[in-house]
């Protein structure tokens, strides 16, 4: 059967995360429901590059599914978007080889984390940024701390203790900060990320920016391999899965 790759975007504020849960509304559940309608009631399983938590957004999530239908690539977005809630949009669709897998073929990902630095947050951004609560961070200190995280490391200290993943070695390829009006963006790319890793990195670098943590402490936090040594997990609504990279 043809295998279809989709690039999707979603507003995660109204979902219990991407992955189907025993209770609650999920992005995967909405996608599979829409596909079931198109397939005349047949169940269609969707595979994603990875899950996102409740409240986390995506502007470039990648999923795939197999289908017996001969719908042209150019028609899939329209067919699905007319059956999906407005909070989930199909951006593109293409037929890919059977060897492609949204998760296992991925070579890297880019996430964006956004803080809102204004004392007054627009109601239109309240679910899409994390408030600074009156803090104006020293971005140079955040950049200094970030430099210690770039490279290949054991990120046990920057991973939720709830994970059952044993190998916690990952490569962070880059971390940069951008100022967009009243917003501070952290853009981080790597070959893969552990559960809550980006949000813990964001929370830890925010502490550096506030002066609560010395950037020079980061190497020691890494070597400790102890989640309690790193900063708090930053709030979900500031996080976006921006891009999934395939190929070299």
Short mmCIF file of C-alpha atoms in Angstrom, two decimals:
data_model
loop_
_atom_site.label_atom_id
_atom_site.label_comp_id
_atom_site.label_asym_id
_atom_site.label_seq_id
_atom_site.Cartn_x
_atom_site.Cartn_y
_atom_site.Cartn_z
CA UNK A 1 0.00 0.00 0.00
CA UNK A 2 1.14 3.57 -0.57
CA UNK A 3 2.78 5.24 2.42
CA UNK A 4 1.89 8.91 2.94
CA UNK A 5 4.08 11.37 4.81
CA UNK A 6 2.35 14.41 6.29
CA UNK A 7 3.80 17.58 7.75
CA UNK A 8 1.34 18.93 10.30
CA UNK A 9 0.97 21.91 12.61
CA UNK A 10 -1.14 22.10 15.73
CA UNK A 11 -2.09 24.30 18.63
CA UNK A 12 -1.45 21.99 21.57
CA UNK A 13 -3.29 24.07 24.16
CA UNK A 14 -6.52 22.11 23.81
CA UNK A 15 -5.00 18.63 23.75
CA UNK A 16 -3.66 16.12 26.25
CA UNK A 17 -0.61 15.81 24.01
CA UNK A 18 0.02 14.27 20.62
CA UNK A 19 -0.21 10.58 21.53
CA UNK A 20 -3.52 8.81 22.10
CA UNK A 21 -4.35 8.55 25.82
CA UNK A 22 -6.93 6.45 27.66
CA UNK A 23 -8.81 9.68 28.35
CA UNK A 24 -8.70 13.11 26.80
CA UNK A 25 -8.46 14.70 23.39
CA UNK A 26 -5.22 14.13 21.48
CA UNK A 27 -3.78 15.16 18.11
CA UNK A 28 -3.23 11.54 17.07
CA UNK A 29 -6.82 10.73 17.97
CA UNK A 30 -8.13 13.57 15.78
CA UNK A 31 -5.92 12.49 12.86
CA UNK A 32 -6.95 8.86 13.08
CA UNK A 33 -10.62 9.79 13.38
CA UNK A 34 -10.40 11.93 10.23
CA UNK A 35 -8.59 9.16 8.37
CA UNK A 36 -11.18 6.62 9.50
CA UNK A 37 -13.95 8.75 7.96
CA UNK A 38 -12.05 8.95 4.66
CA UNK A 39 -11.47 5.17 4.78
CA UNK A 40 -15.20 4.43 5.33
CA UNK A 41 -14.84 3.46 8.97
CA UNK A 42 -11.63 1.45 8.69
CA UNK A 43 -9.03 2.15 11.37
CA UNK A 44 -5.81 3.76 10.15
CA UNK A 45 -2.79 3.92 12.41
CA UNK A 46 -0.66 7.09 12.26
CA UNK A 47 3.03 7.04 13.21
CA UNK A 48 4.73 10.27 14.32
CA UNK A 49 8.32 11.46 14.60
CA UNK A 50 7.71 11.61 18.34
CA UNK A 51 5.11 12.63 20.87
CA UNK A 52 4.58 16.07 22.35
CA UNK A 53 3.18 16.68 25.82
CA UNK A 54 -0.07 18.39 26.77
CA UNK A 55 0.06 22.06 25.86
CA UNK A 56 3.08 21.72 23.54
CA UNK A 57 2.67 22.97 19.97
CA UNK A 58 4.08 21.93 16.61
CA UNK A 59 4.71 23.85 13.42
CA UNK A 60 6.46 20.99 11.64
CA UNK A 61 5.52 17.62 13.12
CA UNK A 62 5.92 14.68 10.72
CA UNK A 63 3.68 11.61 10.60
CA UNK A 64 3.07 8.77 8.18
CA UNK A 65 0.35 6.22 7.48
CA UNK A 66 -0.36 3.46 4.96
CA UNK A 67 -3.47 3.56 2.81
CA UNK A 68 -5.12 1.45 0.12
CA UNK A 69 -6.67 4.59 -1.38
CA UNK A 70 -5.37 6.17 -4.57
CA UNK A 71 -5.86 9.79 -3.50
CA UNK A 72 -3.29 12.06 -5.20
CA UNK A 73 -0.76 13.70 -2.89
CA UNK A 74 -2.14 17.14 -3.68
CA UNK A 75 -5.62 16.14 -2.40
CA UNK A 76 -4.71 14.71 1.02
CA UNK A 77 -4.38 18.06 2.78
CA UNK A 78 -7.81 19.23 1.63
CA UNK A 79 -9.43 15.87 2.38
CA UNK A 80 -8.09 15.83 5.94
CA UNK A 81 -8.32 19.53 6.80
CA UNK A 82 -12.04 19.56 6.05
CA UNK A 83 -12.46 16.81 8.68
CA UNK A 84 -10.00 18.05 11.30
CA UNK A 85 -10.56 20.70 13.98
CA UNK A 86 -9.05 24.09 13.22
CA UNK A 87 -6.34 23.49 15.82
CA UNK A 88 -4.77 20.83 13.57
CA UNK A 89 -3.72 21.54 9.99
CA UNK A 90 -2.09 19.38 7.33
CA UNK A 91 0.59 21.50 5.69
CA UNK A 92 1.76 19.03 3.03
CA UNK A 93 1.49 15.42 1.93
CA UNK A 94 3.67 13.20 -0.23
CA UNK A 95 4.00 9.53 -1.10
CA UNK A 96 7.20 8.05 0.31
CA UNK A 97 8.94 4.65 0.05
CA UNK A 98 7.92 1.83 2.37
CA UNK A 99 11.32 2.16 4.03
CA UNK A 100 10.44 5.62 5.35
CA UNK A 101 9.35 5.82 8.99
CA UNK A 102 8.43 9.13 10.58
CA UNK A 103 10.20 8.22 13.81
CA UNK A 104 12.98 5.80 12.93
CA UNK A 105 14.11 7.57 9.75
CA UNK A 106 14.50 10.92 11.51
CA UNK A 107 18.06 12.26 11.74
CA UNK A 108 17.39 15.30 13.88
CA UNK A 109 14.86 17.79 15.23
CA UNK A 110 14.61 21.48 15.93
CA UNK A 111 12.54 22.92 18.77
CA UNK A 112 11.72 26.52 19.60
CA UNK A 113 11.00 27.77 23.12
CA UNK A 114 9.41 31.21 23.61
CA UNK A 115 9.32 33.46 26.68
CA UNK A 116 7.21 36.62 26.73
CA UNK A 117 9.15 39.41 28.44
CA UNK A 118 6.39 42.01 28.66
CA UNK A 119 4.60 42.65 31.97
CA UNK A 120 1.33 42.44 30.02
CA UNK A 121 0.86 39.49 27.68
CA UNK A 122 -1.58 39.79 24.82
CA UNK A 123 -4.54 37.44 25.29
CA UNK A 124 -3.70 36.10 21.83
CA UNK A 125 -0.27 34.89 23.06
CA UNK A 126 -1.16 33.59 26.52
CA UNK A 127 -1.30 29.94 25.43
CA UNK A 128 1.71 30.22 23.12
CA UNK A 129 4.45 31.75 25.27
CA UNK A 130 5.75 31.43 28.81
CA UNK A 131 5.48 34.61 30.92
CA UNK A 132 8.71 36.03 32.34
CA UNK A 133 6.90 37.29 35.47
CA UNK A 134 8.71 40.61 35.37
CA UNK A 135 12.17 39.13 34.79
CA UNK A 136 14.44 40.47 32.05
CA UNK A 137 17.13 37.81 31.71
CA UNK A 138 20.78 38.36 30.87
CA UNK A 139 20.85 36.59 27.51
CA UNK A 140 24.66 36.58 27.43
CA UNK A 141 24.62 34.37 30.53
CA UNK A 142 22.07 32.07 28.88
CA UNK A 143 24.30 31.84 25.80
CA UNK A 144 27.31 31.06 27.96
CA UNK A 145 25.43 28.26 29.67
CA UNK A 146 24.15 26.94 26.35
CA UNK A 147 27.69 26.57 24.99
CA UNK A 148 28.36 23.90 27.62
CA UNK A 149 25.37 21.89 26.38
CA UNK A 150 26.32 21.84 22.70
CA UNK A 151 27.98 18.58 21.71
CA UNK A 152 27.53 14.92 22.62
CA UNK A 153 26.77 14.34 26.30
CA UNK A 154 24.90 12.07 28.67
CA UNK A 155 21.80 14.21 29.36
CA UNK A 156 20.49 12.23 32.33
CA UNK A 157 20.39 15.44 34.39
CA UNK A 158 18.21 17.04 31.70
CA UNK A 159 15.70 14.20 31.33
CA UNK A 160 12.52 13.47 33.25
CA UNK A 161 13.02 10.76 35.85
CA UNK A 162 9.81 9.17 34.53
CA UNK A 163 11.47 7.97 31.31
CA UNK A 164 12.38 4.32 30.81
CA UNK A 165 14.99 5.11 28.14
CA UNK A 166 18.35 3.70 29.23
CA UNK A 167 20.70 5.37 26.73
CA UNK A 168 20.60 9.07 27.53
CA UNK A 169 23.49 10.14 25.31
CA UNK A 170 22.36 12.72 22.75
CA UNK A 171 24.04 15.31 20.53
CA UNK A 172 22.90 18.92 20.71
CA UNK A 173 24.02 20.52 17.47
CA UNK A 174 23.20 24.14 18.24
CA UNK A 175 21.41 26.47 20.64
CA UNK A 176 20.76 30.09 19.74
CA UNK A 177 18.67 32.91 21.15
CA UNK A 178 16.61 35.38 19.13
CA UNK A 179 14.75 38.50 20.22
CA UNK A 180 11.43 39.12 18.48
CA UNK A 181 9.81 42.23 19.92
CA UNK A 182 8.76 41.37 23.47
CA UNK A 183 9.60 37.70 23.01
CA UNK A 184 12.83 35.79 23.62
CA UNK A 185 13.19 32.61 21.54
CA UNK A 186 15.54 29.71 22.18
CA UNK A 187 16.09 27.55 19.08
CA UNK A 188 17.71 24.18 19.74
CA UNK A 189 18.64 21.45 17.24
CA UNK A 190 19.95 17.96 17.88
CA UNK A 191 19.96 14.37 16.75
CA UNK A 192 17.27 13.50 19.25
CA UNK A 193 15.80 14.63 22.55
CA UNK A 194 14.85 12.83 25.74
CA UNK A 195 11.56 13.20 27.59
CA UNK A 196 11.27 16.84 28.76
CA UNK A 197 14.90 17.50 27.74
CA UNK A 198 14.22 20.74 25.85
CA UNK A 199 11.99 22.12 28.61
CA UNK A 200 14.56 21.27 31.30
CA UNK A 201 17.32 22.90 29.26
CA UNK A 202 15.08 25.96 28.84
CA UNK A 203 14.37 26.09 32.56
CA UNK A 204 18.03 25.71 33.46
CA UNK A 205 19.25 28.39 31.04
CA UNK A 206 16.50 30.70 32.28
CA UNK A 207 17.98 30.32 35.76
CA UNK A 208 21.35 31.34 34.30
CA UNK A 209 19.71 34.39 32.76
CA UNK A 210 18.13 35.36 36.09
CA UNK A 211 21.41 35.01 37.95
CA UNK A 212 20.20 32.05 40.02
CA UNK A 213 22.70 29.67 38.42
CA UNK A 214 26.25 30.25 37.23
CA UNK A 215 26.71 29.23 33.57
CA UNK A 216 29.95 27.57 34.63
CA UNK A 217 27.94 25.12 36.72
CA UNK A 218 26.47 23.44 33.63
CA UNK A 219 29.37 20.99 33.08
CA UNK A 220 29.01 19.81 36.68
CA UNK A 221 25.27 19.36 36.24
CA UNK A 222 25.89 17.23 33.15
CA UNK A 223 28.50 15.07 34.86
CA UNK A 224 26.30 14.56 37.93
CA UNK A 225 23.74 12.57 35.87
CA UNK A 226 21.14 13.60 38.43
CA UNK A 227 17.86 15.25 37.43
CA UNK A 228 17.66 17.15 40.72
CA UNK A 229 20.80 19.12 39.86
CA UNK A 230 19.29 20.88 36.81
CA UNK A 231 16.66 23.61 36.76
CA UNK A 232 12.90 23.34 36.78
CA UNK A 233 11.04 22.03 33.75
CA UNK A 234 9.88 25.08 31.78
CA UNK A 235 6.15 25.41 31.07
CA UNK A 236 4.69 23.46 28.17
CA UNK A 237 2.96 26.28 26.33
CA UNK A 238 6.25 27.92 25.33
CA UNK A 239 7.50 24.89 23.39
CA UNK A 240 7.14 24.15 19.66
CA UNK A 241 8.36 21.22 17.58
CA UNK A 242 9.53 23.20 14.59
CA UNK A 243 11.24 20.79 12.21
CA UNK A 244 12.14 17.15 11.76
CA UNK A 245 15.16 16.41 9.59
CA UNK A 246 15.53 13.35 7.37
CA UNK A 247 18.53 12.29 5.33
CA UNK A 248 22.04 13.62 5.83
#
